[in-house]
CSV table of C-alpha atoms in Angstrom, one decimal:
chain,number,residue,atom,x,y,z
I,1,MET,CA,58.7,0.8,-25.5
I,2,PRO,CA,58.7,3.7,-28.4
I,3,PHE,CA,55.0,5.5,-28.0
I,4,LYS,CA,54.0,4.1,-31.8
I,5,LEU,CA,55.0,0.5,-30.6
I,6,LYS,CA,53.0,0.4,-27.5
I,7,LEU,CA,50.0,2.2,-29.6
I,8,LEU,CA,50.3,-0.9,-31.9
I,9,ALA,CA,50.6,-3.3,-29.1
I,10,LEU,CA,47.3,-1.6,-27.5
I,11,LEU,CA,45.4,-1.7,-30.9
I,12,THR,CA,46.4,-5.0,-31.1
I,13,ILE,CA,45.1,-6.3,-27.4
I,14,PHE,CA,42.1,-4.2,-27.5
I,15,MET,CA,41.2,-4.6,-31.4
I,16,PRO,CA,37.4,-4.5,-31.7
I,17,VAL,CA,36.0,-7.3,-32.7
I,18,LYS,CA,32.2,-9.1,-32.1
I,19,GLU,CA,33.8,-10.9,-28.8
I,20,ALA,CA,35.4,-7.8,-27.5
I,21,SER,CA,32.6,-5.0,-28.5
I,22,ALA,CA,30.7,-3.1,-25.4
I,23,GLN,CA,28.0,-5.2,-26.1
I,24,ILE,CA,26.9,-7.9,-23.4
I,25,ALA,CA,24.0,-9.9,-22.6
I,26,ALA,CA,20.8,-7.7,-21.6
I,27,PHE,CA,19.7,-7.7,-18.0
I,28,LYS,CA,16.0,-7.4,-17.7
I,29,ASP,CA,15.3,-7.9,-14.4
I,30,ILE,CA,17.9,-5.2,-12.7
I,31,ARG,CA,17.2,-4.8,-8.9
I,32,ASN,CA,19.0,-3.5,-6.3
I,33,TYR,CA,21.4,-1.3,-8.1
I,34,GLU,CA,24.1,0.4,-6.0
I,35,THR,CA,27.1,1.9,-6.1
I,36,TYR,CA,29.8,-0.6,-4.4
I,37,TYR,CA,33.4,-0.6,-4.3
I,38,ALA,CA,35.6,-3.4,-3.7
I,39,GLU,CA,39.3,-4.9,-4.8
I,40,ALA,CA,38.0,-8.1,-6.9
I,41,ARG,CA,40.7,-10.2,-7.4
I,42,ARG,CA,41.4,-14.0,-9.5
I,43,ASN,CA,44.6,-15.5,-10.0
I,44,THR,CA,46.8,-12.4,-11.5
I,45,GLU,CA,43.8,-10.1,-12.2
I,46,ASN,CA,43.0,-7.1,-9.6
I,47,TRP,CA,39.8,-5.2,-10.5
I,48,LEU,CA,38.0,-2.6,-8.9
I,49,VAL,CA,34.5,-2.7,-8.3
I,50,ILE,CA,32.1,0.2,-8.9
I,51,ARG,CA,28.8,-1.0,-8.8
I,52,ARG,CA,26.7,-4.2,-7.7
I,53,PHE,CA,23.6,-5.3,-8.6
I,54,GLU,CA,21.1,-8.4,-8.8
I,55,ASP,CA,19.4,-10.0,-12.0
I,56,SER,CA,17.9,-13.6,-12.3
I,57,GLY,CA,18.3,-14.6,-8.8
I,58,LYS,CA,22.5,-13.8,-9.2
I,59,THR,CA,24.5,-11.1,-7.8
I,60,TRP,CA,26.7,-8.8,-10.6
I,61,LEU,CA,29.3,-6.4,-10.5
I,62,LEU,CA,30.4,-4.0,-12.7
I,63,LEU,CA,34.2,-3.7,-12.6
I,64,ALA,CA,37.0,-1.5,-13.6
I,65,GLU,CA,40.4,-2.2,-14.8
I,66,PRO,CA,42.2,0.9,-13.6
I,67,ARG,CA,45.3,0.9,-16.0
I,68,THR,CA,43.5,0.5,-19.1
I,69,LEU,CA,40.1,1.9,-18.0
I,70,VAL,CA,38.8,-1.1,-19.6
I,71,THR,CA,35.1,-2.3,-17.7
I,72,LYS,CA,33.3,-5.6,-17.5
I,73,VAL,CA,30.3,-7.1,-15.9
I,74,ALA,CA,30.8,-10.7,-14.1
I,75,GLU,CA,29.4,-12.7,-11.6
I,76,ALA,CA,30.3,-11.5,-8.0
I,77,ASN,CA,31.1,-15.1,-6.9
I,78,SER,CA,33.9,-15.3,-9.7
I,79,TYR,CA,36.0,-13.1,-7.7
I,80,GLU,CA,37.7,-13.0,-4.3
I,81,LEU,CA,36.2,-9.5,-3.0
I,82,LYS,CA,37.5,-7.0,-0.4
I,83,PRO,CA,35.0,-4.2,0.2
I,84,THR,CA,36.8,-1.0,0.4
I,85,THR,CA,35.7,3.0,-0.1
I,86,LEU,CA,36.7,4.7,-3.0
I,87,ALA,CA,39.3,7.0,-1.3
I,88,ALA,CA,40.9,3.8,-0.1
I,89,ALA,CA,40.9,2.5,-3.8
I,90,ARG,CA,42.4,5.6,-5.0
I,91,GLN,CA,45.1,4.6,-2.7
I,92,SER,CA,45.4,0.9,-3.5
I,93,PHE,CA,45.4,1.6,-7.2
I,94,ASN,CA,47.4,5.1,-6.7
I,95,ASN,CA,49.3,6.2,-10.1
I,96,THR,CA,47.2,4.1,-12.1
I,97,ALA,CA,45.3,5.8,-15.2
I,98,TYR,CA,42.0,5.8,-13.2
I,99,THR,CA,43.0,7.2,-10.4
I,100,ASN,CA,45.2,10.0,-11.9
I,101,ALA,CA,42.6,11.1,-14.3
I,102,LEU,CA,40.0,11.7,-11.5
I,103,THR,CA,42.6,13.4,-9.8
I,104,ALA,CA,43.3,15.8,-13.0
I,105,ALA,CA,39.3,16.2,-13.4
I,106,GLU,CA,39.1,17.3,-9.9
I,107,LYS,CA,41.8,20.1,-10.1
I,108,GLN,CA,39.5,21.5,-13.0
I,109,SER,CA,36.3,21.5,-10.6
I,110,ALA,CA,36.2,25.3,-10.5
I,111,THR,CA,35.4,25.9,-14.1
I,112,ILE,CA,31.5,26.0,-14.7
I,113,GLN,CA,31.8,25.0,-18.3
I,114,ASP,CA,34.2,22.3,-19.7
I,115,ALA,CA,35.5,20.8,-16.3
I,116,GLY,CA,37.1,17.5,-16.5
I,117,ILE,CA,39.7,16.1,-19.3
I,118,VAL,CA,39.5,17.8,-22.0
I,119,GLN,CA,42.4,16.3,-23.8
I,120,GLY,CA,44.6,13.1,-24.3
I,121,MET,CA,47.5,12.1,-26.1
I,122,PRO,CA,48.9,15.9,-27.4
I,123,LYS,CA,51.6,14.6,-29.0
I,124,GLU,CA,49.9,12.1,-31.7
I,125,ALA,CA,48.4,12.8,-34.9
I,126,GLY,CA,44.9,11.8,-34.5
I,127,ILE,CA,41.7,12.6,-32.4
I,128,SER,CA,39.4,10.7,-30.2
I,129,LEU,CA,35.9,11.5,-31.2
I,130,THR,CA,32.9,11.6,-28.7
I,131,ILE,CA,29.5,11.9,-29.8
I,132,ASP,CA,26.9,13.1,-27.8
I,133,LEU,CA,23.1,11.7,-27.8
I,134,CYS,CA,21.0,14.1,-25.7
I,135,PRO,CA,17.5,13.7,-25.7
I,136,SER,CA,15.9,14.5,-29.3
I,137,HIS,CA,12.9,14.4,-31.2
I,138,LYS,CA,15.0,14.2,-34.4
I,139,LYS,CA,16.5,10.7,-35.9
I,140,LEU,CA,20.2,9.7,-35.2
I,141,ASP,CA,22.4,11.7,-37.7
I,142,ARG,CA,24.0,8.6,-39.4
I,143,ARG,CA,26.1,10.6,-42.0
I,144,ILE,CA,28.6,11.0,-38.8
I,145,PHE,CA,29.0,7.0,-38.6
I,146,ASN,CA,28.7,6.5,-42.8
I,147,ASP,CA,31.4,8.7,-42.8
I,148,VAL,CA,33.9,7.4,-40.5
I,149,PHE,CA,33.1,3.8,-41.8
I,150,GLN,CA,34.4,5.1,-45.7
I,151,GLU,CA,37.2,6.9,-44.7
I,152,PHE,CA,38.5,4.4,-42.1
I,153,ASN,CA,37.7,1.5,-43.8
I,154,LYS,CA,41.0,0.3,-45.4
I,155,ALA,CA,43.4,2.5,-42.9
I,156,GLU,CA,41.5,1.6,-39.7
I,157,PRO,CA,39.4,-1.3,-39.4
I,158,HIS,CA,36.6,-0.7,-36.5
I,159,PRO,CA,37.4,2.6,-35.5
I,160,PRO,CA,36.7,3.6,-32.1
I,161,VAL,CA,34.1,6.0,-30.9
I,162,ALA,CA,32.8,7.3,-28.0
I,163,ILE,CA,29.2,8.1,-27.5
I,164,SER,CA,27.4,9.8,-24.4
I,165,VAL,CA,24.1,8.8,-24.2
I,166,SER,CA,21.5,9.9,-22.4
I,167,GLY,CA,18.7,7.5,-21.0
I,168,LEU,CA,15.8,9.3,-22.8
I,169,TRP,CA,17.2,9.0,-25.9
I,170,MET,CA,17.6,5.4,-25.4
I,171,LYS,CA,14.0,5.1,-24.2
I,172,ASP,CA,13.0,7.1,-27.3
I,173,HIS,CA,15.3,5.7,-30.1
I,174,GLU,CA,15.0,2.1,-30.0
I,175,ALA,CA,15.6,1.5,-33.9
I,176,ASP,CA,18.2,4.5,-34.0
I,177,LEU,CA,19.8,2.7,-30.8
I,178,ASN,CA,19.6,-1.1,-32.5
I,179,TRP,CA,21.1,0.1,-35.7
I,180,LEU,CA,24.5,1.5,-33.6
I,181,LYS,CA,24.8,-1.5,-31.8
I,182,GLN,CA,24.4,-3.8,-35.0
I,183,GLN,CA,27.3,-1.6,-36.7
I,184,GLU,CA,29.6,-2.5,-33.8
I,185,LEU,CA,28.5,-6.0,-34.3
I,186,ASP,CA,29.3,-6.1,-38.0
I,187,GLY,CA,32.7,-4.7,-37.2
I,188,HIS,CA,32.4,-1.3,-38.6
I,189,ILE,CA,33.1,0.8,-35.6
I,190,PHE,CA,34.2,0.1,-31.7
I,191,ILE,CA,31.8,2.4,-29.1
I,192,THR,CA,32.9,3.3,-25.7
I,193,TRP,CA,29.5,4.2,-23.7
I,194,ILE,CA,29.6,7.3,-21.9
I,195,ASN,CA,27.1,8.2,-19.3
I,196,HIS,CA,25.4,11.6,-20.4
I,197,THR,CA,22.9,11.5,-17.5
I,198,TYR,CA,19.3,10.1,-17.7
I,199,ASN,CA,16.7,13.4,-18.3
I,200,HIS,CA,19.5,15.9,-19.7
I,201,ARG,CA,17.2,18.9,-18.5
I,202,VAL,CA,18.0,22.3,-20.1
I,203,ASP,CA,16.3,25.5,-19.9
I,204,PRO,CA,17.5,28.0,-22.4
I,205,LYS,CA,16.4,30.7,-20.3
I,206,LYS,CA,18.2,30.0,-16.9
I,207,PRO,CA,22.0,31.1,-16.1
I,208,LEU,CA,24.1,28.3,-16.6
I,209,LYS,CA,24.6,28.1,-12.7
I,210,GLU,CA,20.9,27.1,-12.4
I,211,ASN,CA,20.7,24.8,-15.4
I,212,PHE,CA,21.3,21.2,-16.7
I,213,LEU,CA,22.4,19.2,-13.3
I,214,LEU,CA,22.9,22.7,-11.4
I,215,GLU,CA,18.8,22.9,-12.0
I,216,PRO,CA,17.5,23.0,-7.9
I,217,GLY,CA,16.0,19.8,-6.9
I,218,THR,CA,18.3,18.0,-9.5
I,219,ASN,CA,18.4,13.9,-8.0
I,220,ILE,CA,22.3,13.2,-9.2
I,221,ASN,CA,21.9,9.5,-7.9
I,222,TYR,CA,19.1,9.0,-10.3
I,223,GLU,CA,20.7,10.5,-13.1
I,224,VAL,CA,23.5,8.6,-12.9
I,225,LEU,CA,22.9,4.9,-11.9
I,226,GLU,CA,19.2,4.8,-13.8
I,227,THR,CA,21.4,5.6,-17.1
I,228,GLU,CA,23.6,2.7,-16.2
I,229,GLN,CA,20.8,0.5,-15.5
I,230,ALA,CA,19.2,1.5,-19.0
I,231,MET,CA,22.7,0.9,-20.5
I,232,LEU,CA,22.8,-2.7,-18.7
I,233,ARG,CA,19.0,-3.6,-19.9
I,234,ASN,CA,19.9,-2.6,-23.5
I,235,GLY,CA,22.9,-5.1,-23.8
I,236,MET,CA,25.4,-1.7,-23.3
I,237,LEU,CA,28.5,-1.6,-21.2
I,238,PRO,CA,28.9,1.4,-19.3
I,239,SER,CA,32.2,3.1,-19.0
I,240,VAL,CA,34.1,4.6,-16.4
I,241,PHE,CA,33.7,8.0,-18.0
I,242,PHE,CA,30.9,10.6,-17.8
I,243,ARG,CA,30.3,13.9,-19.8
I,244,PHE,CA,28.1,16.7,-18.0
I,245,PRO,CA,24.7,17.7,-20.3
I,246,GLY,CA,26.0,21.0,-21.8
I,247,LEU,CA,29.6,20.4,-20.3
I,248,VAL,CA,28.0,22.7,-17.3
I,249,SER,CA,29.0,21.9,-13.5
I,250,ASP,CA,30.3,23.2,-10.3
I,251,ALA,CA,32.8,21.9,-7.9
I,252,LYS,CA,30.5,20.2,-5.6
I,253,LEU,CA,28.6,18.7,-8.5
I,254,LEU,CA,32.2,17.4,-10.1
I,255,PHE,CA,33.2,15.6,-7.1
I,256,GLU,CA,29.8,14.3,-6.6
I,257,ILE,CA,30.4,12.8,-10.3
I,258,THR,CA,33.8,11.5,-9.4
I,259,GLY,CA,32.3,10.1,-5.9
I,260,PHE,CA,30.5,7.6,-8.2
I,261,GLY,CA,33.8,6.6,-9.7
I,262,LEU,CA,33.3,8.2,-12.6
I,263,ILE,CA,35.8,10.3,-15.0
I,264,PRO,CA,34.4,13.2,-16.1
I,265,ILE,CA,35.0,14.1,-19.8
I,266,GLY,CA,35.0,17.5,-21.6
I,267,SER,CA,36.2,18.8,-24.7
I,268,ASP,CA,38.6,21.3,-26.1
I,269,ALA,CA,37.1,21.2,-29.8
I,270,TRP,CA,33.3,21.4,-29.8
I,271,LEU,CA,33.5,21.9,-33.4
I,272,ALA,CA,29.6,23.6,-33.7
I,273,LYS,CA,31.0,26.3,-31.4
I,274,GLY,CA,34.0,26.7,-33.8
I,275,GLN,CA,36.5,25.3,-31.7
I,276,LYS,CA,39.4,23.4,-33.9
I,277,ALA,CA,40.5,20.1,-33.4
I,278,LEU,CA,44.3,19.6,-32.3
I,279,PRO,CA,46.5,16.6,-32.2
I,280,GLY,CA,45.3,14.8,-29.2
I,281,SER,CA,42.0,16.6,-29.0
I,282,ILE,CA,38.7,15.0,-27.5
I,283,VAL,CA,36.3,16.2,-30.4
I,284,LEU,CA,32.9,16.8,-29.5
I,285,ILE,CA,30.0,16.7,-32.0
I,286,HIS,CA,26.2,16.0,-31.7
I,287,GLY,CA,24.4,13.3,-33.3
I,288,ASN,CA,21.1,13.5,-32.2
I,289,GLY,CA,19.9,15.5,-35.3
I,290,ASN,CA,19.9,18.8,-33.5
I,291,GLU,CA,23.9,20.3,-34.3
I,292,PRO,CA,23.9,19.7,-38.4
I,293,ILE,CA,26.9,22.4,-38.4
I,294,GLY,CA,29.1,20.4,-36.0
I,295,VAL,CA,28.4,17.3,-38.4
I,296,ASN,CA,29.1,19.4,-41.2
I,297,ASP,CA,32.3,20.1,-39.6
I,298,PHE,CA,33.4,16.9,-38.7
I,299,ILE,CA,33.0,15.6,-42.1
I,300,SER,CA,35.3,18.4,-43.5
I,301,LEU,CA,37.8,17.8,-41.0
I,302,LEU,CA,37.6,13.9,-42.0
I,303,LYS,CA,37.7,14.9,-45.8
I,304,SER,CA,40.9,17.4,-45.1
I,305,GLU,CA,43.0,14.8,-43.4
I,306,GLN,CA,41.6,11.9,-46.0
I,307,LYS,CA,45.6,11.6,-47.5
I,308,ASN,CA,47.1,11.2,-43.9
I,309,VAL,CA,44.2,8.6,-43.0
I,310,THR,CA,45.2,6.4,-45.8
I,311,GLN,CA,48.8,6.5,-44.7
I,312,LYS,CA,47.7,5.8,-41.5
I,313,GLN,CA,49.2,9.4,-40.4
I,314,TRP,CA,45.7,10.6,-38.3
I,315,LEU,CA,44.0,8.1,-36.7
I,316,LEU,CA,40.9,7.7,-34.2
I,317,TYR,CA,41.8,7.1,-30.7
I,318,ASP,CA,40.1,4.5,-28.6
I,319,LEU,CA,39.4,7.3,-25.5
I,320,ARG,CA,40.0,4.6,-22.9
I,321,GLU,CA,43.5,4.2,-24.9
I,322,SER,CA,44.2,7.6,-24.9
I,323,VAL,CA,43.1,8.7,-21.3
I,324,ASP,CA,45.4,5.6,-20.4
I,325,GLU,CA,48.5,6.8,-22.3
I,326,GLU,CA,48.3,10.7,-21.2
I,327,TYR,CA,47.7,9.4,-17.4
I,328,ASN,CA,49.4,6.0,-16.7
I,329,HIS,CA,52.5,6.8,-15.2
């Protein structure tokens, strides 16, 4: 099938509507949350379980579909489970978008900054937009979302955005978080939630090799799993993606993250640093109020592509589909 037709088919299948949003019922009594791998089968379905937890007397699973990178939460008793290891699961689901993306990210592990997947569909006119919400005392910069609504309203209903959210941002910005979730429920956007750690510590005086998650004493288990639990408590569906704070990592840390079954997502177009968005770029801007330059650059980019947007020649791509198309062979 020609790529354009395939893309239209994907957009039809995953067209964001209220029933297919990244919002789920909130889990308020999560216990025994853990990394857990199993193949989950039901009829013709075959999912990979990456987490298990208890809530309200039931056992729940966070599952990923390795071919489409879609995730969902379901009761454990809804599936026939075959416990496994991540290594064995990567063999079972070999050559899917999920396993290929994990492998590609690991090949970039030696890079201290911007390791992981940095580009999706390189030949297509458009970008995957990622918005980071690091801890901040400032309010959400809603200009990003309002401009996306305005520019894509007619050409691309429910434009997809990926939001890298930290636990402390969720904790300190309840009103802004509820506003974002309402925009999705109202059909304005479709959100893919990316794990951006819980604390997102940073010390401007320290070198990169001792900063962010590389700070001595960092509890990576807490940073990853506590953020996912915060998402679930807020009725948000965790994705299979992870973004390093500051885009900073080393080989050991990157393999720790892929060991959680998560795909590190970098960026080849951090706008505030002067990097230009190219076809297929994974664009990075900060929506936490701390990076107005990047937001202004993105708004300028949108306006410069206004005609192409109207003619559906320049689109926002769902990060899952973008990675899927690049790595699903």
